[in-house]
Coordinates of C-alpha atoms in Angstrom, one line a residue:
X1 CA 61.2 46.3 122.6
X2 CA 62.1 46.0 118.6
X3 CA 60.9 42.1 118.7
X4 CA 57.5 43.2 120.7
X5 CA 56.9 45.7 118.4
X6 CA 57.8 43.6 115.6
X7 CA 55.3 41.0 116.9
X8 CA 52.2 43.4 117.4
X9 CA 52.7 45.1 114.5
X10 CA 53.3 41.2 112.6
X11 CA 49.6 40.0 114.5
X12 CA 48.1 43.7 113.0
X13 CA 48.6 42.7 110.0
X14 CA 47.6 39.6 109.9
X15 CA 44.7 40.0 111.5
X16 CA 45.6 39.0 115.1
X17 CA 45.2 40.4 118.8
X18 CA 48.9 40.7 119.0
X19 CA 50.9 39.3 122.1
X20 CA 52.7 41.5 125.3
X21 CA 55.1 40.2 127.7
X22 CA 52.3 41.4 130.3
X23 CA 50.2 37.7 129.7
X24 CA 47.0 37.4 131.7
X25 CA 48.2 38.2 135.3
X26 CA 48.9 41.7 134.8
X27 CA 45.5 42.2 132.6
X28 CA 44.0 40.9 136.3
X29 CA 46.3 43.6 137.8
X30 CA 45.6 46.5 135.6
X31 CA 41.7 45.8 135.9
X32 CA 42.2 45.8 139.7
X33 CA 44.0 48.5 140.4
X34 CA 42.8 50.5 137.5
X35 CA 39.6 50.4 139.6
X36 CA 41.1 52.1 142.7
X37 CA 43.4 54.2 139.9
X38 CA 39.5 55.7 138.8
X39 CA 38.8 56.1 142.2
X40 CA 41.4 58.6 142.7
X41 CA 41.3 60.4 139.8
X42 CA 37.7 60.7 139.3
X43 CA 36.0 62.8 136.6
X44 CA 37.6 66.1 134.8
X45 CA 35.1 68.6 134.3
X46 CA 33.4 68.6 131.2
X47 CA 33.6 65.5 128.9
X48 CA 35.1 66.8 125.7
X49 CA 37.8 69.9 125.2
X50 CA 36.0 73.5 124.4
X51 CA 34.7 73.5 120.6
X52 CA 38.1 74.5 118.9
X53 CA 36.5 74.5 115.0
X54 CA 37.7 77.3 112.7
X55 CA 40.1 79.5 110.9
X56 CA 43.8 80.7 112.7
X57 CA 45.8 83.0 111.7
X58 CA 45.8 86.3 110.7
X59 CA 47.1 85.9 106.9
X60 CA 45.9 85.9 103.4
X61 CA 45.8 82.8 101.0
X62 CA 44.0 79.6 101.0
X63 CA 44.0 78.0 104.2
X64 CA 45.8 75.1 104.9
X65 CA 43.5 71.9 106.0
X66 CA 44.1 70.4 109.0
X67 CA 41.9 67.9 111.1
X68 CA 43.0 66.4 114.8
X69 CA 41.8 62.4 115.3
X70 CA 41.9 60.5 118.7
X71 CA 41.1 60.7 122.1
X72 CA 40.7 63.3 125.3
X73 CA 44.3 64.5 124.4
X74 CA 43.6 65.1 121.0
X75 CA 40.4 67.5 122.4
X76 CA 42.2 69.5 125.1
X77 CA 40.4 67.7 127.7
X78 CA 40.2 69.5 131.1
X79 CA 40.6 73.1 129.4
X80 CA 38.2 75.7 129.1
X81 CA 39.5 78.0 126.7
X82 CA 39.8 76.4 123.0
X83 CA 43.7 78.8 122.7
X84 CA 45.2 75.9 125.3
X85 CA 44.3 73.1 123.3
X86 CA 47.2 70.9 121.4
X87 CA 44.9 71.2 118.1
X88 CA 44.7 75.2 118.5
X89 CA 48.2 75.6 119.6
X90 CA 49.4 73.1 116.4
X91 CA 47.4 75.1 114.4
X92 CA 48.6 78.7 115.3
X93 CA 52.1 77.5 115.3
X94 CA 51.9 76.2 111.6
X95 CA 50.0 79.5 110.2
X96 CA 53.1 81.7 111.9
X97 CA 55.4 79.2 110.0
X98 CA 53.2 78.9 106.7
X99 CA 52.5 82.5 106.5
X100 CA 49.1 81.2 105.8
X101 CA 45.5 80.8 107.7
X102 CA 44.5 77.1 108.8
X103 CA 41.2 75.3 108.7
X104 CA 41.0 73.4 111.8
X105 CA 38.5 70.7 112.5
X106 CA 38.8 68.6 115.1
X107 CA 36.9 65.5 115.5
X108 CA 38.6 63.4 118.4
X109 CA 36.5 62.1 121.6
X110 CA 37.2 61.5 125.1
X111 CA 37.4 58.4 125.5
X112 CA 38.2 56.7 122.1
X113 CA 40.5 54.1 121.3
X114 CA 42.0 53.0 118.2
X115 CA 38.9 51.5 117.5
X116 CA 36.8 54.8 116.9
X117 CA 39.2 56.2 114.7
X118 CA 37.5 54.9 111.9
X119 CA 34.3 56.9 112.5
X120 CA 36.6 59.9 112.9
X121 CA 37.6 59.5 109.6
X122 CA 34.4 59.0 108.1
X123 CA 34.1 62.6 109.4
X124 CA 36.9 64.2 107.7
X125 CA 37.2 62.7 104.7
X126 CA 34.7 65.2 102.8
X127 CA 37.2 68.3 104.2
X128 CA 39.9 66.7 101.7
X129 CA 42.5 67.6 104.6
X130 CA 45.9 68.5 104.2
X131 CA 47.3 67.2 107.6
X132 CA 45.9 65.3 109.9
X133 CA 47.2 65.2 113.3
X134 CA 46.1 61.8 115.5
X135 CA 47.0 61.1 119.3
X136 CA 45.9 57.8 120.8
X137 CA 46.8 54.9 122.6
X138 CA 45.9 55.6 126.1
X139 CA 42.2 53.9 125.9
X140 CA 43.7 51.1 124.2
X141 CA 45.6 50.6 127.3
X142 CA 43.2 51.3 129.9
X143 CA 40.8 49.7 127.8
X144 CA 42.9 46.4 127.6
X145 CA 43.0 46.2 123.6
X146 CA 44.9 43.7 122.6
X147 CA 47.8 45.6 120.7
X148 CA 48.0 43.7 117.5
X149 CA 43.8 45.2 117.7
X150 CA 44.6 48.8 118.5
X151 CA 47.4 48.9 115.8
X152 CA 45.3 47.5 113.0
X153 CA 42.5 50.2 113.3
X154 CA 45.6 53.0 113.8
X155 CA 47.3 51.9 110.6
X156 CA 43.8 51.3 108.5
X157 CA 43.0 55.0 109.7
X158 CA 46.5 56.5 108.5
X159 CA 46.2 54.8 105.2
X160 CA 42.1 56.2 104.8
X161 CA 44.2 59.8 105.4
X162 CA 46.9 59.1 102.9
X163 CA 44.5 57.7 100.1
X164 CA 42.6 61.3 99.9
X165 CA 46.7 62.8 100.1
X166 CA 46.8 63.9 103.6
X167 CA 50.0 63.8 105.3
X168 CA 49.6 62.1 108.7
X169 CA 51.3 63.1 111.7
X170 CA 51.2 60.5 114.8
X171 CA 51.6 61.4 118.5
X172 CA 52.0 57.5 119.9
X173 CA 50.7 56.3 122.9
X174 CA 52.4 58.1 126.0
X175 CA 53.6 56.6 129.1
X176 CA 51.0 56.0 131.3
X177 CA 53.4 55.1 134.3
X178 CA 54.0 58.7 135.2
X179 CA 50.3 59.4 136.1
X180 CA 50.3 60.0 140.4
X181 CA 47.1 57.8 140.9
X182 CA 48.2 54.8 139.4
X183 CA 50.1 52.3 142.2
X184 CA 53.1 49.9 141.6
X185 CA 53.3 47.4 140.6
X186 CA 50.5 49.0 138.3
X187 CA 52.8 51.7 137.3
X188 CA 55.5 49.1 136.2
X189 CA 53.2 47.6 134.2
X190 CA 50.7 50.5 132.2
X191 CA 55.2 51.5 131.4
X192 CA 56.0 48.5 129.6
X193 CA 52.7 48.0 128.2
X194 CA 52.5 51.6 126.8
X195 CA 56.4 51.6 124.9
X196 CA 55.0 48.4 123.3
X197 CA 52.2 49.9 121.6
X198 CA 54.0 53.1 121.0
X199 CA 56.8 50.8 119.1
X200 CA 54.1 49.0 117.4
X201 CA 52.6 52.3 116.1
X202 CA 55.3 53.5 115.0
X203 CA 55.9 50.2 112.9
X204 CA 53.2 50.8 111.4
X205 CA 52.4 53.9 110.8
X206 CA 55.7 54.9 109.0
X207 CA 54.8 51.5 107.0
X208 CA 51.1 53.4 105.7
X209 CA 52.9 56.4 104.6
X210 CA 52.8 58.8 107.7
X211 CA 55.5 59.7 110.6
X212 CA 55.5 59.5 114.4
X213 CA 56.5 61.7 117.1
X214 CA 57.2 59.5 120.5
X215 CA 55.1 61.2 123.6
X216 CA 56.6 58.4 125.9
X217 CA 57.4 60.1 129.2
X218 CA 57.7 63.5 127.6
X219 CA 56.0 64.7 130.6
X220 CA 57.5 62.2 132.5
X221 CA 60.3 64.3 134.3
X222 CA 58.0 67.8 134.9
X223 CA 55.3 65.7 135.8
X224 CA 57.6 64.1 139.2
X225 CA 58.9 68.0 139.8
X226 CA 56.0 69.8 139.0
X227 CA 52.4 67.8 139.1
X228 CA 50.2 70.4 140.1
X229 CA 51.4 71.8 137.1
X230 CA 51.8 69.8 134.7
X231 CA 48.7 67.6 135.7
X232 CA 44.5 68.7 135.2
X233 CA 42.4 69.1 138.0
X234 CA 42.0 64.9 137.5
X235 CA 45.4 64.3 138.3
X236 CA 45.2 62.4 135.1
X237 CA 44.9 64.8 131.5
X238 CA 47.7 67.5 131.3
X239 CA 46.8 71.0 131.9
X240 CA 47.5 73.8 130.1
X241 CA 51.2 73.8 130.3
X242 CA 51.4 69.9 129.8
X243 CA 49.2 70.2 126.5
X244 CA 51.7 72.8 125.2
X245 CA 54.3 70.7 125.7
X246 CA 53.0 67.6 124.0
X247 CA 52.0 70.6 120.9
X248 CA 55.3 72.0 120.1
X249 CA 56.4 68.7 120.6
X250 CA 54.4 67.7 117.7
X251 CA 54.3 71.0 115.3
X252 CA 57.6 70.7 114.0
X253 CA 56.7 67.2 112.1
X254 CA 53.6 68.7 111.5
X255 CA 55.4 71.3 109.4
X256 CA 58.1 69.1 107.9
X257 CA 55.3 66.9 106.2
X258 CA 53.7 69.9 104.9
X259 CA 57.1 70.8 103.2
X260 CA 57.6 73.6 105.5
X261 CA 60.8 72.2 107.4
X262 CA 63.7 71.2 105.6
X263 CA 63.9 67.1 106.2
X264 CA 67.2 66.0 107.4
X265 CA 69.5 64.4 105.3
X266 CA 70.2 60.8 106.4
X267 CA 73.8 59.3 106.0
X268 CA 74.5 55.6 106.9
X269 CA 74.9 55.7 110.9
X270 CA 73.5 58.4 113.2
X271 CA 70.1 59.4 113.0
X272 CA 69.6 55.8 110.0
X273 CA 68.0 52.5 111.5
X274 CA 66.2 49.7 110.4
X275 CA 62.3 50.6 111.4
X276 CA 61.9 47.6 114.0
X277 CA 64.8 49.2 115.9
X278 CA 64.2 52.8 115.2
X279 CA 60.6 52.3 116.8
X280 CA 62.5 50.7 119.8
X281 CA 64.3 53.5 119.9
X282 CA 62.3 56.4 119.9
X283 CA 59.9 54.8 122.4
X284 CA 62.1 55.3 125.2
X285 CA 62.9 59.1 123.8
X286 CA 60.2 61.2 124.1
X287 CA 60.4 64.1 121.4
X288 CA 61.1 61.5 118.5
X289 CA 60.5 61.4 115.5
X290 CA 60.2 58.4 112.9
X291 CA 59.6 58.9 109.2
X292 CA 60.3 56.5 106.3
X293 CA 63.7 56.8 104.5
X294 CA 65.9 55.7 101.7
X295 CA 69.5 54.9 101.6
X296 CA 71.6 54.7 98.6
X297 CA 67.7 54.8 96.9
X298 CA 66.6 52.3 98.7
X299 CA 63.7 52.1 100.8
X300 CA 64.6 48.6 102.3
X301 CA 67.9 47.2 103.8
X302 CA 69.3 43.9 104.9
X303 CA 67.1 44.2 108.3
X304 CA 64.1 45.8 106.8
X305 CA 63.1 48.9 105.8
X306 CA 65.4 52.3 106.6
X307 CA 63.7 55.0 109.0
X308 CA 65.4 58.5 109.9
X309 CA 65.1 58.8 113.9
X310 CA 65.9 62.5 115.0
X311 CA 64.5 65.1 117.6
X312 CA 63.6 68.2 116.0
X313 CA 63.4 71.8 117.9
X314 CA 61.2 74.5 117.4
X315 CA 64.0 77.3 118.0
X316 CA 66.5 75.6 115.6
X317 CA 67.5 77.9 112.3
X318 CA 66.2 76.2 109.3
X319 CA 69.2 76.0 108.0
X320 CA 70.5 73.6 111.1
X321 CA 67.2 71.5 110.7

């Protein structure tokens, strides 16, 4: 997984498609039986997430700026009511912990894949945001982008955020082996492919200034035991409870790179990897997260630069954070 990601994220920035272990067989399987996968899951109802725009919070103060990039996820897809959205819920969480109201704009699209991130941005640039929250990766899958593609226009976007001074908060691309419609060998397949990307995001992401949090199989586990409720009507998008999830999985990284949650303090060993590996690793943890660190003040080491890999918890004291 390190040397994949390594490679795709390499071809990025060079200006390549990037290279899977997949090859050209399984893009002939996943365009088969992501045909009969459709099938199944058919169309959610509605093709965006209710209009989730505007000011939450119930506190005085300037508000704090945040904007939500990407895809269906990113939009609340599938719900009807804008409170069970991952932007609204990220949003509420951070003005409880800010003591402050937040601006939200959201500007993601059903749909989009890496590639449309740059219009997104065009979009929010003007609102001079504070954080910007981005999950994608799915299309880029289902859309067969070559990696090496999908990761270029991820880490051109981050670094669009960063040059206005946003901080820029990642949910990678999750696994899209636990959705019910999708067959094996398919399922075996949209796995591998998916931790790839994720990996490769990570890479470089943390490498244009922002920080990760691994979606993986987050799901993964309630989604076997509980499907009809962790699932949408599509058997594809997360409801209600499944977008919460992915949210609180999200909001405490959110509110670390806003200064609001004390950063852990790296030593050499647990929690301290070169970036290749700590990319590895968090793609096969859901919950992770990967920002950019320095050891002995250095941002570089023998293998590369030094990333802190930890799992943070909303119901942790600060003081344990």
């Amino acid at each position: 997984m390190a040397r994949a990601a390594r490679r795709i994220a390499t071809a990025a920035a060079l200006g390549g498609g990037g290279l899977t272990a997949l090859g050209a067989t399984a893009y002939g399987l996943l365009i088969a039986e992501g045909l009969l996968a459709r099938k199944a899951i058919g169309r959610p109802h509605g093709l965006d997430g209710p209009h989730s725009d505007g000011v939450y919070g119930d506190f005085d103060g300037p508000p704090i700026r945040m904007t939500m990039l990407g895809d269906s996820t990113s939009v609340g897809l599938g719900m009807t009511e804008a409170s069970r959205t991952p932007a609204v819920m990220i949003a509420g969480g951070l003005s409880a912990v800010a003591e402050r109201p937040v601006q939200l704009t959201v500007v993601g699209k059903s749909g989009a894949p890496s590639a449309e991130l740059g219009e997104q941005v065009d979009r929010v640039l003007e609102t001079k945001p504070d954080i910007a929250v981005i999950f994608v990766g799915a299309n880029d899958i289902i859309t067969q982008t070559p990696p090496g593609v999908a990761v270029r226009h991820l880490t051109k976007a981050v670094r669009r955020l960063r040059e206005v001074g946003a901080e820029v908060v990642v949910g990678t691309c999750p696994d899209l082996g636990t959705v019910r419609p999708i067959a094996q060998p398919l399922r075996w397949v949209t796995r591998r492919w998916s931790r790839q990307l994720a990996a490769a995001q990570t890479v470089a992401v943390v490498d244009a200034g922002g920080r990760t949090v691994a979606f993986a199989d987050l799901l993964g586990p309630e989604f076997e035991t509980n499907p009809t409720e962790m699932f949408g009507p599509d058997r594809f998008h997360p409801s209600d409870r499944g977008y919460a999830q992915a949210a609180y999985a999200v909001l405490p990284s959110v509110c670390a790179a806003l200064g609001l949650w004390p950063e852990p303090r790296p030593e050499h060993g647990e929690g301290l990897q070169p970036i290749y590996l700590a990319a590895a690793t968090a793609a096969e943890e859901p919950g992770t997260e990967v920002s950019a660190t320095r050891v002995d003040g250095r941002a570089t080491g023998p293998h590369g630069k030094w990333a802190a890999l930890f799992r943070r918890r909303l119901g942790e004291s600060l003081n344990d954070a």
